Amino acid sequence: MDVNSSYLRGAAAAPGKIREALLCVASNNWTELGVALGTAGAFSDTGDLRLSNSREKVGDDFAEIERAVADLLKKDARPVSLGGDHSVTYPILKAFAGRYPELTIVHFDAHPDLYDEFEGSRVSHACPFARIMEEHLAKRLVQVGIRTMNGHQREQAARFGVEVSEMRALPAYDKLKINGPVYISFDMDALDPAFAPGISHREPGGMTVREAIAHLHAVEGTIVGADLVEYNPAQDVSGMTATVAAKILKEILGKMIQK
């Protein structure tokens, strides 16, 4: 789904590309934490949702995302969702809220995505965390790697009590010492575009892949779900960003399985 993108479309094609890179024989299925993802039962792939990806049916698509995630949670699964634009995090967290009222979100991104509305839309990919926090879908929101804060979003962060670790202040390992359930939302543009050119909003001055992995490994608490969003294959260079996205996914999965 990429209908809520404000600049370039293309992120809807990401899930298949990430899967291909994750399974590519150029690497192996062991994570840096020593978890073998190829072990039987380590994780399962439940496939893609059938979404219209049209502005006219955004509500229907959000409802389908919420339903599918809720069904997995009922089975005691820990869903990891591949996007798509960042708007998908809102319906995903609506499903999580009833099961995990004490949830902490750790959000990696160049952008805080806290606009009350953007270009006339309250469900733009620039708005999901405003919706999530105003509806009390999480107890805490910790943001890492932010480097595009404007006045409005600073006001929104203060309004919702968001704990923002801007890129210029990293590392932020202390913010990741969390008790209780944790949800990770990883926007690929948290990374510097030198490492991940296949994104719609390139924002220089971001995290290296190593910095991102170090912060992921530093997350304490129990990771109960995650999403990986905003990879745009149409903007990629030689599949580089797909490979990086698969690496980030691999380390998230490894961290969840290890715990």
Short mmCIF file of C-alpha atoms in Angstrom, two decimals:
data_model
loop_
_atom_site.label_atom_id
_atom_site.label_comp_id
_atom_site.label_asym_id
_atom_site.label_seq_id
_atom_site.Cartn_x
_atom_site.Cartn_y
_atom_site.Cartn_z
CA MET A 1 0.00 0.00 0.00
CA ASP A 2 1.41 3.39 -0.97
CA VAL A 3 -1.68 5.47 -1.71
CA ASN A 4 -1.01 7.69 1.32
CA SER A 5 2.45 8.69 0.12
CA SER A 6 2.79 12.44 -0.23
CA TYR A 7 5.57 12.53 -2.83
CA LEU A 8 6.40 9.38 -4.81
CA ARG A 9 4.49 6.13 -5.20
CA GLY A 10 6.24 2.78 -5.44
CA ALA A 11 6.53 1.49 -1.88
CA ALA A 12 3.63 -0.94 -2.49
CA ALA A 13 6.05 -3.10 -4.48
CA ALA A 14 8.48 -3.47 -1.55
CA PRO A 15 7.36 -6.66 0.27
CA GLY A 16 8.26 -9.06 -2.52
CA LYS A 17 11.63 -7.43 -3.06
CA ILE A 18 12.44 -7.64 0.65
CA ARG A 19 11.50 -11.33 0.70
CA GLU A 20 13.74 -12.00 -2.30
CA ALA A 21 16.67 -10.29 -0.64
CA LEU A 22 16.08 -12.07 2.67
CA LEU A 23 16.19 -15.46 0.95
CA CYS A 24 19.03 -14.63 -1.44
CA VAL A 25 21.85 -17.19 -1.42
CA ALA A 26 24.41 -14.36 -1.52
CA SER A 27 24.17 -14.39 2.28
CA ASN A 28 23.09 -16.89 4.94
CA ASN A 29 20.15 -16.94 7.33
CA TRP A 30 22.10 -16.40 10.56
CA THR A 31 21.67 -13.11 12.38
CA GLU A 32 24.46 -11.23 14.11
CA LEU A 33 22.99 -12.29 17.47
CA GLY A 34 23.52 -15.93 16.53
CA VAL A 35 19.96 -16.85 15.58
CA ALA A 36 19.43 -19.19 12.62
CA LEU A 37 16.34 -17.96 10.81
CA GLY A 38 16.35 -21.08 8.64
CA THR A 39 15.53 -23.31 11.59
CA ALA A 40 12.13 -24.96 11.17
CA GLY A 41 9.47 -22.90 12.89
CA ALA A 42 11.70 -19.87 13.51
CA PHE A 43 9.19 -17.72 11.66
CA SER A 44 6.47 -18.14 9.06
CA ASP A 45 5.37 -15.99 6.13
CA THR A 46 1.60 -15.44 6.05
CA GLY A 47 1.72 -13.80 2.61
CA ASP A 48 0.26 -10.56 1.32
CA LEU A 49 -3.04 -8.85 2.02
CA ARG A 50 -5.33 -8.00 -0.88
CA LEU A 51 -5.69 -4.22 -0.71
CA SER A 52 -7.25 -1.85 -3.20
CA ASN A 53 -4.51 0.77 -2.66
CA SER A 54 -6.89 3.51 -3.77
CA ARG A 55 -7.78 6.79 -2.09
CA GLU A 56 -11.47 5.94 -2.33
CA LYS A 57 -11.05 2.75 -0.29
CA VAL A 58 -8.41 3.73 2.26
CA GLY A 59 -10.85 3.00 5.08
CA ASP A 60 -11.52 -0.49 3.74
CA ASP A 61 -7.79 -1.20 3.38
CA PHE A 62 -7.08 0.01 6.91
CA ALA A 63 -9.88 -2.21 8.22
CA GLU A 64 -8.41 -5.21 6.40
CA ILE A 65 -4.95 -4.53 7.84
CA GLU A 66 -6.37 -4.21 11.35
CA ARG A 67 -8.40 -7.42 10.94
CA ALA A 68 -5.46 -9.44 9.64
CA VAL A 69 -3.10 -8.30 12.39
CA ALA A 70 -5.76 -8.88 15.06
CA ASP A 71 -6.25 -12.43 13.77
CA LEU A 72 -2.53 -13.13 14.13
CA LEU A 73 -2.47 -11.68 17.64
CA LYS A 74 -5.35 -13.95 18.63
CA LYS A 75 -3.08 -16.86 17.71
CA ASP A 76 -0.35 -15.48 20.01
CA ALA A 77 1.78 -14.61 17.00
CA ARG A 78 4.12 -11.63 16.94
CA PRO A 79 3.46 -10.00 13.56
CA VAL A 80 6.19 -8.30 11.55
CA SER A 81 4.61 -6.33 8.71
CA LEU A 82 6.30 -5.24 5.49
CA GLY A 83 5.08 -2.01 3.87
CA GLY A 84 4.22 0.00 1.97
CA ASP A 85 4.06 3.57 3.16
CA HIS A 86 4.14 4.49 6.84
CA SER A 87 0.39 5.05 7.10
CA VAL A 88 -0.02 1.28 7.58
CA THR A 89 1.37 1.53 11.11
CA TYR A 90 -1.84 3.22 12.28
CA PRO A 91 -4.23 0.31 11.57
CA ILE A 92 -1.59 -2.18 12.72
CA LEU A 93 -1.37 -0.42 16.10
CA LYS A 94 -5.16 -0.30 16.37
CA ALA A 95 -5.03 -4.10 16.42
CA PHE A 96 -2.21 -4.12 18.98
CA ALA A 97 -3.80 -1.63 21.38
CA GLY A 98 -6.43 -3.95 22.83
CA ARG A 99 -3.88 -6.66 23.58
CA TYR A 100 -0.96 -4.50 24.77
CA PRO A 101 -2.23 -1.40 26.63
CA GLU A 102 1.27 -0.76 28.08
CA LEU A 103 2.95 -0.78 24.65
CA THR A 104 6.07 1.27 23.91
CA ILE A 105 6.73 2.11 20.26
CA VAL A 106 10.35 2.52 19.14
CA HIS A 107 10.18 4.44 15.88
CA PHE A 108 13.22 4.75 13.59
CA ASP A 109 12.77 7.50 11.00
CA ALA A 110 14.10 10.69 9.46
CA HIS A 111 10.63 12.20 9.96
CA PRO A 112 8.51 12.26 13.13
CA ASP A 113 5.28 11.67 11.16
CA LEU A 114 3.31 13.70 13.68
CA TYR A 115 1.43 16.09 11.41
CA ASP A 116 -2.16 16.63 12.45
CA GLU A 117 -2.94 16.58 8.75
CA PHE A 118 -0.82 16.79 5.61
CA GLU A 119 -2.02 18.11 2.27
CA GLY A 120 -5.61 17.75 3.47
CA SER A 121 -5.25 14.16 4.68
CA ARG A 122 -5.30 12.94 8.27
CA VAL A 123 -4.17 9.47 7.19
CA SER A 124 -1.15 10.58 5.16
CA HIS A 125 2.10 8.74 5.77
CA ALA A 126 3.15 11.99 7.45
CA CYS A 127 0.45 11.57 10.15
CA PRO A 128 0.30 8.03 11.60
CA PHE A 129 1.88 8.78 14.96
CA ALA A 130 -0.45 11.72 15.57
CA ARG A 131 -3.38 9.35 15.11
CA ILE A 132 -1.76 6.64 17.24
CA MET A 133 -1.00 8.96 20.14
CA GLU A 134 -4.27 10.90 20.14
CA GLU A 135 -6.16 7.61 20.25
CA HIS A 136 -3.91 6.32 23.07
CA LEU A 137 -2.88 3.25 21.10
CA ALA A 138 0.48 3.19 22.91
CA LYS A 139 1.78 4.23 26.29
CA ARG A 140 5.06 5.66 25.02
CA LEU A 141 6.54 6.73 21.70
CA VAL A 142 10.34 6.82 21.42
CA GLN A 143 11.68 8.21 18.14
CA VAL A 144 15.25 7.67 16.92
CA GLY A 145 17.15 9.31 14.06
CA ILE A 146 14.80 12.26 13.49
CA ARG A 147 16.26 15.14 11.47
CA THR A 148 13.32 17.01 9.93
CA MET A 149 11.49 18.50 12.92
CA ASN A 150 9.56 21.68 12.09
CA GLY A 151 7.66 23.93 14.47
CA HIS A 152 4.32 22.15 14.11
CA GLN A 153 5.79 18.72 14.73
CA ARG A 154 7.76 19.95 17.74
CA GLU A 155 4.47 21.20 19.17
CA GLN A 156 2.87 17.83 18.43
CA ALA A 157 5.74 15.98 20.09
CA ALA A 158 5.33 18.10 23.20
CA ARG A 159 1.55 17.63 23.12
CA PHE A 160 1.81 13.85 23.06
CA GLY A 161 4.87 13.51 25.28
CA VAL A 162 6.95 11.94 22.51
CA GLU A 163 10.55 11.12 23.46
CA VAL A 164 12.52 12.34 20.43
CA SER A 165 16.17 11.47 19.93
CA GLU A 166 17.26 13.59 16.99
CA MET A 167 20.01 12.36 14.70
CA ARG A 168 22.45 14.98 15.94
CA ALA A 169 22.11 13.63 19.51
CA LEU A 170 22.73 9.94 18.81
CA PRO A 171 23.50 7.41 20.19
CA ALA A 172 20.31 7.01 22.22
CA TYR A 173 20.83 3.64 23.87
CA ASP A 174 19.53 4.89 27.21
CA LYS A 175 16.09 5.55 25.67
CA LEU A 176 15.89 1.91 24.63
CA LYS A 177 16.03 0.46 28.15
CA ILE A 178 12.34 -0.39 28.20
CA ASN A 179 10.23 -2.52 30.50
CA GLY A 180 7.25 -4.35 29.02
CA PRO A 181 6.06 -4.91 25.47
CA VAL A 182 7.78 -3.10 22.60
CA TYR A 183 6.71 -2.46 19.00
CA ILE A 184 9.38 -1.42 16.47
CA SER A 185 8.45 0.70 13.48
CA PHE A 186 11.40 1.07 11.11
CA ASP A 187 11.19 3.56 8.24
CA MET A 188 14.00 2.92 5.76
CA ASP A 189 14.67 6.64 5.43
CA ALA A 190 16.01 6.60 9.00
CA LEU A 191 19.16 5.49 7.18
CA ASP A 192 21.32 7.93 5.27
CA PRO A 193 20.44 7.70 1.56
CA ALA A 194 24.05 6.69 0.90
CA PHE A 195 23.10 3.33 2.42
CA ALA A 196 19.44 3.21 1.32
CA PRO A 197 18.84 5.19 -1.88
CA GLY A 198 15.62 3.32 -2.66
CA ILE A 199 13.29 5.56 -0.69
CA SER A 200 10.81 8.27 -1.63
CA HIS A 201 12.07 11.02 0.70
CA ARG A 202 15.86 11.12 0.73
CA GLU A 203 17.07 13.03 3.77
CA PRO A 204 20.88 13.29 4.06
CA GLY A 205 22.61 13.01 7.40
CA GLY A 206 20.99 9.79 8.57
CA MET A 207 22.05 6.64 10.37
CA THR A 208 24.56 4.18 9.02
CA VAL A 209 23.42 0.59 8.79
CA ARG A 210 25.76 -0.23 11.66
CA GLU A 211 24.28 2.50 13.87
CA ALA A 212 20.76 1.25 13.14
CA ILE A 213 21.65 -2.36 13.97
CA ALA A 214 23.40 -1.28 17.17
CA HIS A 215 20.26 0.58 18.28
CA LEU A 216 18.02 -2.37 17.37
CA HIS A 217 20.22 -4.71 19.39
CA ALA A 218 20.07 -2.29 22.33
CA VAL A 219 16.27 -2.45 22.61
CA GLU A 220 15.23 -4.01 25.90
CA GLY A 221 11.78 -5.31 26.79
CA THR A 222 9.83 -7.89 24.80
CA ILE A 223 9.39 -7.07 21.12
CA VAL A 224 5.83 -8.17 20.33
CA GLY A 225 5.63 -6.81 16.79
CA ALA A 226 7.29 -4.65 14.19
CA ASP A 227 6.96 -3.10 10.77
CA LEU A 228 9.45 -2.18 8.06
CA VAL A 229 8.19 0.53 5.72
CA GLU A 230 8.92 3.12 3.01
CA TYR A 231 11.32 1.10 0.86
CA ASN A 232 10.60 2.18 -2.73
CA PRO A 233 12.03 -0.28 -5.29
CA ALA A 234 11.38 2.20 -8.11
CA GLN A 235 14.05 4.48 -6.60
CA ASP A 236 16.56 1.75 -5.74
CA VAL A 237 20.08 1.33 -7.14
CA SER A 238 21.16 -2.21 -8.05
CA GLY A 239 18.90 -3.68 -5.36
CA MET A 240 21.05 -2.09 -2.64
CA THR A 241 18.14 -0.93 -0.49
CA ALA A 242 16.38 -4.28 -0.75
CA THR A 243 19.49 -5.93 0.66
CA VAL A 244 19.71 -3.39 3.48
CA ALA A 245 15.98 -3.78 4.25
CA ALA A 246 16.43 -7.55 4.43
CA LYS A 247 19.37 -7.08 6.80
CA ILE A 248 17.29 -4.85 9.09
CA LEU A 249 14.43 -7.37 8.93
CA LYS A 250 16.82 -10.22 9.73
CA GLU A 251 18.15 -8.45 12.82
CA ILE A 252 14.64 -7.54 14.03
CA LEU A 253 13.54 -11.16 13.65
CA GLY A 254 16.68 -12.41 15.36
CA LYS A 255 16.16 -10.05 18.28
CA MET A 256 12.55 -11.21 18.67
CA ILE A 257 13.41 -14.90 18.46
CA GLN A 258 16.36 -14.58 20.84
CA LYS A 259 14.12 -13.00 23.50
#
